[in-house]
Tab-separated table of C-alpha atoms in Angstrom:
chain	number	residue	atom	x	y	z
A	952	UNK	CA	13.851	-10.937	23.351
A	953	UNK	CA	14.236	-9.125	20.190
A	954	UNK	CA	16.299	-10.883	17.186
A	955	UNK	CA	17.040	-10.451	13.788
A	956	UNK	CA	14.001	-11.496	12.921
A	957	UNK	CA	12.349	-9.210	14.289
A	958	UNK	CA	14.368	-5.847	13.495
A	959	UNK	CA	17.239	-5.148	11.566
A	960	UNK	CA	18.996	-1.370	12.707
A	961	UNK	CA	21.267	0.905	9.605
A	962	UNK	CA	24.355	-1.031	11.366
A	963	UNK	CA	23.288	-4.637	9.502
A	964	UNK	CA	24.289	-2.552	6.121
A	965	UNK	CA	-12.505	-6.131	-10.350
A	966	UNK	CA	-13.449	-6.291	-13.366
A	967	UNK	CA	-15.874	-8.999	-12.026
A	968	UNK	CA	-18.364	-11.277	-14.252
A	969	UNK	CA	-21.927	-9.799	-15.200
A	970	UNK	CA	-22.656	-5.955	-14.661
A	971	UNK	CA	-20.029	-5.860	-11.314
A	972	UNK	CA	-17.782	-3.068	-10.569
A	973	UNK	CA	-15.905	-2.551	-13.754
A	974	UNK	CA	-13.303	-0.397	-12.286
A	975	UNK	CA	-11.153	-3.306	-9.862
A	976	UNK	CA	-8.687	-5.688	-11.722
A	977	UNK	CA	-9.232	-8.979	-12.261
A	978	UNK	CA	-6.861	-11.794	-13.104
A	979	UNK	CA	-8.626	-14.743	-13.980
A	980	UNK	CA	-5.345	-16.758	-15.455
A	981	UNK	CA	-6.397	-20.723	-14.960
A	982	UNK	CA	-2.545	-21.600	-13.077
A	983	UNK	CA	-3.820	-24.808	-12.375
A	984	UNK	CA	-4.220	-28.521	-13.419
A	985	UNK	CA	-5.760	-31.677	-13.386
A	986	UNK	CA	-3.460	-33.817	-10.639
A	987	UNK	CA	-2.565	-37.932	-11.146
A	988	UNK	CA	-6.079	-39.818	-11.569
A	989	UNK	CA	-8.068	-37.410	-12.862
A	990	UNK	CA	-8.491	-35.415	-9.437
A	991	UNK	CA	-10.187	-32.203	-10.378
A	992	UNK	CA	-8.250	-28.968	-9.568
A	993	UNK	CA	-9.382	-26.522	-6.858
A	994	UNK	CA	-10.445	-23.386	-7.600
A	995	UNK	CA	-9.223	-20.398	-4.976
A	996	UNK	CA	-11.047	-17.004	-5.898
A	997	UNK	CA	-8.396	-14.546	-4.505
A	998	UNK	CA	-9.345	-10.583	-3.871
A	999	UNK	CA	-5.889	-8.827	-2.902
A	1000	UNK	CA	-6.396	-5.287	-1.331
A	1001	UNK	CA	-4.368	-3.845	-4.244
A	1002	UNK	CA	-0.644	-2.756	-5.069
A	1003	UNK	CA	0.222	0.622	-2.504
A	1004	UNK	CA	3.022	-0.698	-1.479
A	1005	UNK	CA	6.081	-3.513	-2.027
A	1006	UNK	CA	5.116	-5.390	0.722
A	1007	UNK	CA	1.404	-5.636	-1.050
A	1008	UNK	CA	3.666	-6.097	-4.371
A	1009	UNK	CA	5.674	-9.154	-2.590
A	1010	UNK	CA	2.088	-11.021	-1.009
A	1011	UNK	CA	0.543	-10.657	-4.269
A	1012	UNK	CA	3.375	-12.702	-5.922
A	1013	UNK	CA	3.617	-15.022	-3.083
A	1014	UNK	CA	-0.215	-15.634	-3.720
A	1015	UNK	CA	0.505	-16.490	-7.174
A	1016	UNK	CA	3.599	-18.383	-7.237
A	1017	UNK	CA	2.564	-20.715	-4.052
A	1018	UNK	CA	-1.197	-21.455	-6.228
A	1019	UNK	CA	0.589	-22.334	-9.598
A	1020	UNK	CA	3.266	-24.239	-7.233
A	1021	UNK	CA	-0.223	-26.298	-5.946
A	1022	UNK	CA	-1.603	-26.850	-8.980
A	1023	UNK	CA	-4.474	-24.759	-8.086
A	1024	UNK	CA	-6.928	-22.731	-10.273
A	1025	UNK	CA	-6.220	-19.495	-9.249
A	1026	UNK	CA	-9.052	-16.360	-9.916
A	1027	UNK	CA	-7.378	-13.189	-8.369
A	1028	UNK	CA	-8.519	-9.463	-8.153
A	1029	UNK	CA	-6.787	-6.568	-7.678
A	1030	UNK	CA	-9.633	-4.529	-5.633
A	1031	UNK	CA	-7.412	-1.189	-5.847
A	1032	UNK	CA	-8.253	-0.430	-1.785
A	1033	UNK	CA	-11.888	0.136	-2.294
A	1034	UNK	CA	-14.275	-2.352	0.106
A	1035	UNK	CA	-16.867	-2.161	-2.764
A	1036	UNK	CA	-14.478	-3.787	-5.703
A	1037	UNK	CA	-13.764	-6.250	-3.254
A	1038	UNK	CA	-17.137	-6.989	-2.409
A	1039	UNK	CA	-17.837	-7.130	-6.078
A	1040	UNK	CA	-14.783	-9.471	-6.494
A	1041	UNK	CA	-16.352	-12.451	-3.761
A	1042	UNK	CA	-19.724	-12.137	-5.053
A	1043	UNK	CA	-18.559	-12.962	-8.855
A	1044	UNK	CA	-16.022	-15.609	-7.286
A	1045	UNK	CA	-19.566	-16.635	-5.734
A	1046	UNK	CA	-21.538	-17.065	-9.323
A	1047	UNK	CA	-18.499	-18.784	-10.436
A	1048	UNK	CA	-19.047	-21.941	-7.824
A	1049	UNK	CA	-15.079	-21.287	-6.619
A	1050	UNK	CA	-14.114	-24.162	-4.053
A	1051	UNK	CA	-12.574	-21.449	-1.648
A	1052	UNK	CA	-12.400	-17.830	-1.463
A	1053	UNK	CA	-9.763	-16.122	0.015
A	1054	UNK	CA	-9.320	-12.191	0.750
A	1055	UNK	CA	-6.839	-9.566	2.373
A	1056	UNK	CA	-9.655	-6.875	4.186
A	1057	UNK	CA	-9.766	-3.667	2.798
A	1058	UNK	CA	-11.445	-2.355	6.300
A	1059	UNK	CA	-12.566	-4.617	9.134
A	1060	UNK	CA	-16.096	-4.073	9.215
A	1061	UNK	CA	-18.843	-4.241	6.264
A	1062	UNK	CA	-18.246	-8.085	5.584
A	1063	UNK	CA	-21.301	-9.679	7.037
A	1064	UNK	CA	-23.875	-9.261	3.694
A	1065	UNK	CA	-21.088	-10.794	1.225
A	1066	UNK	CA	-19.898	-13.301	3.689
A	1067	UNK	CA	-23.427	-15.050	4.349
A	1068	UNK	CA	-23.798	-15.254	0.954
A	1069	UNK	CA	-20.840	-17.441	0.342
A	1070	UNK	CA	-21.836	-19.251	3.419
A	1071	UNK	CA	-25.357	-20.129	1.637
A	1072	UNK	CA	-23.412	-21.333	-1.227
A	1073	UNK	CA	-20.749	-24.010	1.552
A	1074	UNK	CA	-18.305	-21.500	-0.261
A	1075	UNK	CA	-15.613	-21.687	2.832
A	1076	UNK	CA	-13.466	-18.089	3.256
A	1077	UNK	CA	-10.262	-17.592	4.457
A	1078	UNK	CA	-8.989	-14.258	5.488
A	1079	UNK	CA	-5.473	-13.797	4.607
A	1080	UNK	CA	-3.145	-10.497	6.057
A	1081	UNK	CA	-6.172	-9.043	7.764
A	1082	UNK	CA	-8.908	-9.755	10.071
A	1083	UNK	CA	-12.399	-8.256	9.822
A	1084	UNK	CA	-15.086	-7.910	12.764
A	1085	UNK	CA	-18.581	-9.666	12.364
A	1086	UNK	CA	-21.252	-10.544	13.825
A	1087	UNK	CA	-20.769	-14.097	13.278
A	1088	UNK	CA	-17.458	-15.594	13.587
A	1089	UNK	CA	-18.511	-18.932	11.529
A	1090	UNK	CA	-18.873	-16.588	8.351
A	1091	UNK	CA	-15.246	-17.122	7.477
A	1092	UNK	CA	-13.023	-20.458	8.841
A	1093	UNK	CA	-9.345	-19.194	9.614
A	1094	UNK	CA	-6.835	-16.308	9.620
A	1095	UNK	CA	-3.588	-16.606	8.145
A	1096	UNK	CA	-1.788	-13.233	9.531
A	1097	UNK	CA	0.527	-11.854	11.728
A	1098	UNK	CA	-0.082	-10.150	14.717
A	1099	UNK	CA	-0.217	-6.747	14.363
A	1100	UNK	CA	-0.470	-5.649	17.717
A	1101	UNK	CA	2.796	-7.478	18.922
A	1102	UNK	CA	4.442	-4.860	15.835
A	1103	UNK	CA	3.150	-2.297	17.237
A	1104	UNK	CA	4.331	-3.405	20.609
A	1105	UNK	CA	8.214	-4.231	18.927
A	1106	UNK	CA	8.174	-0.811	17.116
A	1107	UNK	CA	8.254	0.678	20.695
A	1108	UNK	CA	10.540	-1.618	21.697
A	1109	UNK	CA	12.917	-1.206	19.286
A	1110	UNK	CA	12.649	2.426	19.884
A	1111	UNK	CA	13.723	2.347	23.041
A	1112	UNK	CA	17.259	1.004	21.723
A	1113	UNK	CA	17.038	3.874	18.460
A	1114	UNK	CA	16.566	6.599	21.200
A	1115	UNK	CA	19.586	5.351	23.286
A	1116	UNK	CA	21.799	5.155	21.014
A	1117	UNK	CA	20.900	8.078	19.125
A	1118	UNK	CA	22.277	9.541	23.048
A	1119	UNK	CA	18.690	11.432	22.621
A	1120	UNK	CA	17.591	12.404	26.709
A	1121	UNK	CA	14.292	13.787	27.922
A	1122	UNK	CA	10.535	14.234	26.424
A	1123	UNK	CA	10.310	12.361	23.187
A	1124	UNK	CA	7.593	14.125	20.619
A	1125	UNK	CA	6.357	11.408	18.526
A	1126	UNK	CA	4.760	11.836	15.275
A	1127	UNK	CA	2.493	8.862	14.011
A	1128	UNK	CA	1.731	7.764	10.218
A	1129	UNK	CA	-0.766	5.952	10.295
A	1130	UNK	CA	-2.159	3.048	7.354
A	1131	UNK	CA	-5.596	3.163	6.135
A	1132	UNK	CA	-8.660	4.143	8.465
A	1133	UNK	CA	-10.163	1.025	9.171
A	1134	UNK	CA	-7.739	-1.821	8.359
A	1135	UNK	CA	-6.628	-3.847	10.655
A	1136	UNK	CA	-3.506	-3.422	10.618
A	1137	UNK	CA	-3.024	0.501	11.223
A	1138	UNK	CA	-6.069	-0.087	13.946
A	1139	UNK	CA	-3.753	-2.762	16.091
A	1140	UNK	CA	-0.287	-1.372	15.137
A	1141	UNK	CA	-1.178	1.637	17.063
A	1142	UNK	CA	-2.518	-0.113	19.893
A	1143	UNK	CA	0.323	-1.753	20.559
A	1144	UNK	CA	3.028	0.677	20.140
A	1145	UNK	CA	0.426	2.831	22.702
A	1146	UNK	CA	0.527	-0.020	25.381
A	1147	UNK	CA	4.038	0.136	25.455
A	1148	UNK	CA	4.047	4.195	25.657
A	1149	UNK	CA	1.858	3.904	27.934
A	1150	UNK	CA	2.943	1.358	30.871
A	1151	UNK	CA	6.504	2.711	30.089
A	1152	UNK	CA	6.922	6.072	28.886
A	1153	UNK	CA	3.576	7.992	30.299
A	1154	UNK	CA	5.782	10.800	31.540
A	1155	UNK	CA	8.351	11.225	28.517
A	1156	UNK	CA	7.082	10.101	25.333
A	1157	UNK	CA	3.792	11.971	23.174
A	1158	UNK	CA	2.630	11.376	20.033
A	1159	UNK	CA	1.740	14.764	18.740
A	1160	UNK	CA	0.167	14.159	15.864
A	1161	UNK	CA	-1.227	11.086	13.912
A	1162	UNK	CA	-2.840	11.053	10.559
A	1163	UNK	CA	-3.304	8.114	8.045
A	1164	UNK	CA	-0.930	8.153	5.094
A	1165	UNK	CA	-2.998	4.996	3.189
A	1166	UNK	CA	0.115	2.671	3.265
A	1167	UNK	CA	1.475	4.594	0.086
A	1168	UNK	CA	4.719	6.783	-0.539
A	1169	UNK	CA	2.861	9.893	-1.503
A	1170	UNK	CA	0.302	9.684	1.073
A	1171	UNK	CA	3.540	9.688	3.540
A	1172	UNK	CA	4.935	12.911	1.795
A	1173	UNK	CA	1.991	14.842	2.227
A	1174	UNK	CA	1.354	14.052	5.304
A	1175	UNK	CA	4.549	14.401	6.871
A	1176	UNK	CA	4.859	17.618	4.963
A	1177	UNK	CA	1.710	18.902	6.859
A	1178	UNK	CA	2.839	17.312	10.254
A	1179	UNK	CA	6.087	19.447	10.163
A	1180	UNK	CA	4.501	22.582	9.463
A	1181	UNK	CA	2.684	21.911	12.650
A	1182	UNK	CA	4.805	20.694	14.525
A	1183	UNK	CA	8.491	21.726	13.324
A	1184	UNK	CA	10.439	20.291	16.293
A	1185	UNK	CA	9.065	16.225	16.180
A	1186	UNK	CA	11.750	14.356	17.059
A	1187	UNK	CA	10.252	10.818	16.158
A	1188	UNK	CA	8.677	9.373	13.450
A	1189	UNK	CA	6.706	6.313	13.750
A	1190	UNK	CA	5.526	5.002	10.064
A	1191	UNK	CA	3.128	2.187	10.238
A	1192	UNK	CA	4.918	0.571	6.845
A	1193	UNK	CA	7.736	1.225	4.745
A	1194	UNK	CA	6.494	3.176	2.099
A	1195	UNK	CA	5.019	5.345	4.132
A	1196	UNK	CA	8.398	6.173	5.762
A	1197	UNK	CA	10.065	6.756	2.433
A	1198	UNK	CA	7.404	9.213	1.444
A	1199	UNK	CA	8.305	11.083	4.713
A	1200	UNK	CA	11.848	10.894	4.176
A	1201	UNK	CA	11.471	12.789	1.038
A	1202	UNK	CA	9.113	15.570	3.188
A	1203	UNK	CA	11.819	15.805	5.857
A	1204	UNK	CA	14.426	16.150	3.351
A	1205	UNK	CA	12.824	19.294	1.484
A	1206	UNK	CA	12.108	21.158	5.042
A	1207	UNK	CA	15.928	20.808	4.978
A	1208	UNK	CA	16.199	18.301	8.211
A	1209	UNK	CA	18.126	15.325	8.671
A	1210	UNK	CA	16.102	11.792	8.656
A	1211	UNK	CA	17.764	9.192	10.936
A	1212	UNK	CA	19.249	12.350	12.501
A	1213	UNK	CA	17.252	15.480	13.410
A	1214	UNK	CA	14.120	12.952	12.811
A	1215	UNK	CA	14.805	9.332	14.060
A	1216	UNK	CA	12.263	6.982	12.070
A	1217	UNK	CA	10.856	3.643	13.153
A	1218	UNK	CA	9.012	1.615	10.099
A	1219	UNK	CA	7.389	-1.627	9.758
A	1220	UNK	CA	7.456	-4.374	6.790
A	1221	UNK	CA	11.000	-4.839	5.795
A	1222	UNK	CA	10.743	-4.623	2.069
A	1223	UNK	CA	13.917	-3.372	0.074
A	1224	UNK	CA	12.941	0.152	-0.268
A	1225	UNK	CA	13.481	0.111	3.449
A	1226	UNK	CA	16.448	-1.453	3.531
A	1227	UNK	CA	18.036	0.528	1.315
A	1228	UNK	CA	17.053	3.971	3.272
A	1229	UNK	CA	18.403	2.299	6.416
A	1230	UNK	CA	21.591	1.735	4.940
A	1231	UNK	CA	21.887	5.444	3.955
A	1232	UNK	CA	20.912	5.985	7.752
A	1233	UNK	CA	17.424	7.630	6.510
A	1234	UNK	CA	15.829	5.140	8.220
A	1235	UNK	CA	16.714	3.835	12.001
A	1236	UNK	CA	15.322	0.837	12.755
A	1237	UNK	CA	12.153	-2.026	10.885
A	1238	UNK	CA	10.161	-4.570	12.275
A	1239	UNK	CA	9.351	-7.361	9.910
A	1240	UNK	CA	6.512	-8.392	8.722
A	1241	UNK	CA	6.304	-11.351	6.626
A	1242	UNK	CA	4.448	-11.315	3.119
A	1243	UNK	CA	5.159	-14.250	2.078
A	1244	UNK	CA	1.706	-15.983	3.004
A	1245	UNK	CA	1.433	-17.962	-0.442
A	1246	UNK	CA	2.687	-21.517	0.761
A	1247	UNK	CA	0.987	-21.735	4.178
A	1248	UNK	CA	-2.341	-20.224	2.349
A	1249	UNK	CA	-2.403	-22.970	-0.273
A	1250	UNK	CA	-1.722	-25.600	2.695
A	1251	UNK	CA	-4.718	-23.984	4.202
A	1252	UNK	CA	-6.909	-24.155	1.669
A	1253	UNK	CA	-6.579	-27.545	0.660
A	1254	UNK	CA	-7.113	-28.053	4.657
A	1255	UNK	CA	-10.664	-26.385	4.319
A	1256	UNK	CA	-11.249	-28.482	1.083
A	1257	UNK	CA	-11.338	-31.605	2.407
A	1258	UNK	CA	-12.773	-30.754	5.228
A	1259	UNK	CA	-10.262	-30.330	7.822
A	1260	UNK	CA	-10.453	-28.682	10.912
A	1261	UNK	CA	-7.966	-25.676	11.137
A	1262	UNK	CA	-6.879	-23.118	13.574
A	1263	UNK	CA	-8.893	-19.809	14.021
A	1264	UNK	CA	-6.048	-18.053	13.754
A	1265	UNK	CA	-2.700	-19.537	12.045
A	1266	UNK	CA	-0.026	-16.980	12.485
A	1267	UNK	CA	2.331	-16.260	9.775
A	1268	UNK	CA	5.719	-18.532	9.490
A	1269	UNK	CA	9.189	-16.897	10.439
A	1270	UNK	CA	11.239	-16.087	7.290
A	1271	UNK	CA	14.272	-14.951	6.100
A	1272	UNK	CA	12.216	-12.537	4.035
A	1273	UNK	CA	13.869	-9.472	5.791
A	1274	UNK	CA	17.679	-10.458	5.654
A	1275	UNK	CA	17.067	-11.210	1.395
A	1276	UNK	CA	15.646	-7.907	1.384
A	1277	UNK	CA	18.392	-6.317	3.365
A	1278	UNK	CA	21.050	-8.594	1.053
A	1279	UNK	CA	19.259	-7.212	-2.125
A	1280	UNK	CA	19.599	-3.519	-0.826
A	1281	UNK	CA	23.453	-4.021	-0.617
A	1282	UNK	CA	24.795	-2.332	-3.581
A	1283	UNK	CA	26.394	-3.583	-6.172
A	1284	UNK	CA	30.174	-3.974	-6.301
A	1285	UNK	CA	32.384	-3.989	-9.442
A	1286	UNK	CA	35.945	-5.596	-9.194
């Protein structure tokens, strides 16, 4: 059953240590402290995927806020969405002896080199946002994520609902943005809005085109841009995040079409950006996705520190991240 966590339609209103890639952003800021009795800190060695988006924007300060909340040492980098800055960020979080390392995937695969090495050092990792696939599943301990593939699935879902009451009857041409090639997230998204096209609308709904748009806003516009050259008469739009549906919006706009109208638009995060093109009716429908991984990451990793045993797979909490956003989209009145 779908809720209000789960959608919200218009109507609800590195520079790394020592010779390593000098082009990612670093943060080294010390946000922790020495607890009662002298107990030393831990140290968490963060690499964030980078800033393309405000959901990215809202993780990144959940990260932060929810380590200085611990008490933790916190060591982030910004890797800027290249693998390699990312790679460069663990290895220096490596040299520096970090208790844990924690990192959001770039791409799923390429991990295995970087990950063994922190393995030699009893360096534990915890993936947070994104899985990865390796050859050996011991190289990291946990994921803290949602599942991607059940978005995907909900996107269709909710869909179904957008098309009916749009009153829209027949084929349904769908165009697909997709995020970046390789991450997990535009990888399982996809699959799971397809399983649901599939089983239950083989004979009347086609995606007609998919392309990635990188999770950003201008990746979106150009993209979409190019899809409706192609293909003028798409009557969906599904945009794997946000941003990416905002860029489009802007595309649709300046080929002189109506988004939320001539275009209906499915998204996924639920960041205010969204919210605010859903209450101009730009956008039809979001499924949430929760950034706010800080607090159950920091529980985490003081799970792995002492030694605990914890899930493979710990899915992210239900929030009321989504209805704030939607709140903080409301305009502002004056009396």
């Amino acid at each position: 059953m779908l809720n209000r966590r789960n959608f919200l339609t218009a109507a609800v209103g590195v520079a790394a240590a020592g010779g390593l890639a000098a082009c990612a952003k670093e943060d080294d800021s010390s946000t922790g402290s020495s607890s009662g009795g002298g107990t030393k800190a831990i140290t968490l060695g963060f690499s964030q995927v980078g800033s393309e988006s405000g959901w990215r924007s809202a993780n990144t300060t959940s990260v932060k806020d929810a380590a200085k909340a611990a008490g933790y040492t916190l060591k982030f980098s910004d890797a800027q969405q290249k693998q390699e800055n990312q790679i460069s960020a663990i290895r220096s979080y490596i040299t520096q002896g970090v208790d844990v390392i924690a990192f959001s995937p770039v791409v799923v695969t390429g991990w295995d080199a970087v990950l063994k090495e922190a393995k030699a050092k009893k360096i534990p990792v915890v993936l947070t946002d994104r899985s990865v696939e390796t050859s050996d599943e011991s190289l990291y301990v946990t994921l803290v994520g949602s599942d991607f593939t059940d978005e995907g699935r909900r996107a269709a879902k909710i869909l179904e609902k957008v098309l009916e009451k749009a009153g829209h009857k027949g084929n349904v041409k769908i165009a697909q943005l997709e995020g970046t090639t390789g991450a997990a997230p535009a990888i399982e998204r996809a699959k799971g809005f397809k399983e649901v096209m599939d089983a239950e609308h083989k004979d009347d709904w086609k995606i007609v085109v998919s392309q990635t748009g990188d999770f950003t806003r201008a990746g979106g516009k150009q993209v979409m841009a190019a899809f409706l050259q192609s293909n003028p008469d798409i009557d969906v739009l599904f945009a794997h995040n946000d941003d990416m549906g905002i860029g489009a919006i802007q595309a649709i706009e300046a080929a002189g079409k109506k988004p939320g109208k001539d275009i209906l638009i499915v998204t996924v995060d639920g960041v205010k950006d969204g919210f605010v093109a859903m209450s101009e009716g730009k956008i039809n429908a979001i499924v949430e996705c929760n950034p706010l991984l800080g607090p159950q990451l920091m529980e985490v990793v003081k799970k792995v520190k002492d030694g605990e045993t914890v899930e493979r797979w710990i899915k992210t909490k239900e929030s009321d991240f989504m209805q704030d956003q939607a709140k903080a989209a409301l305009p502002t009145r004056k009396y």
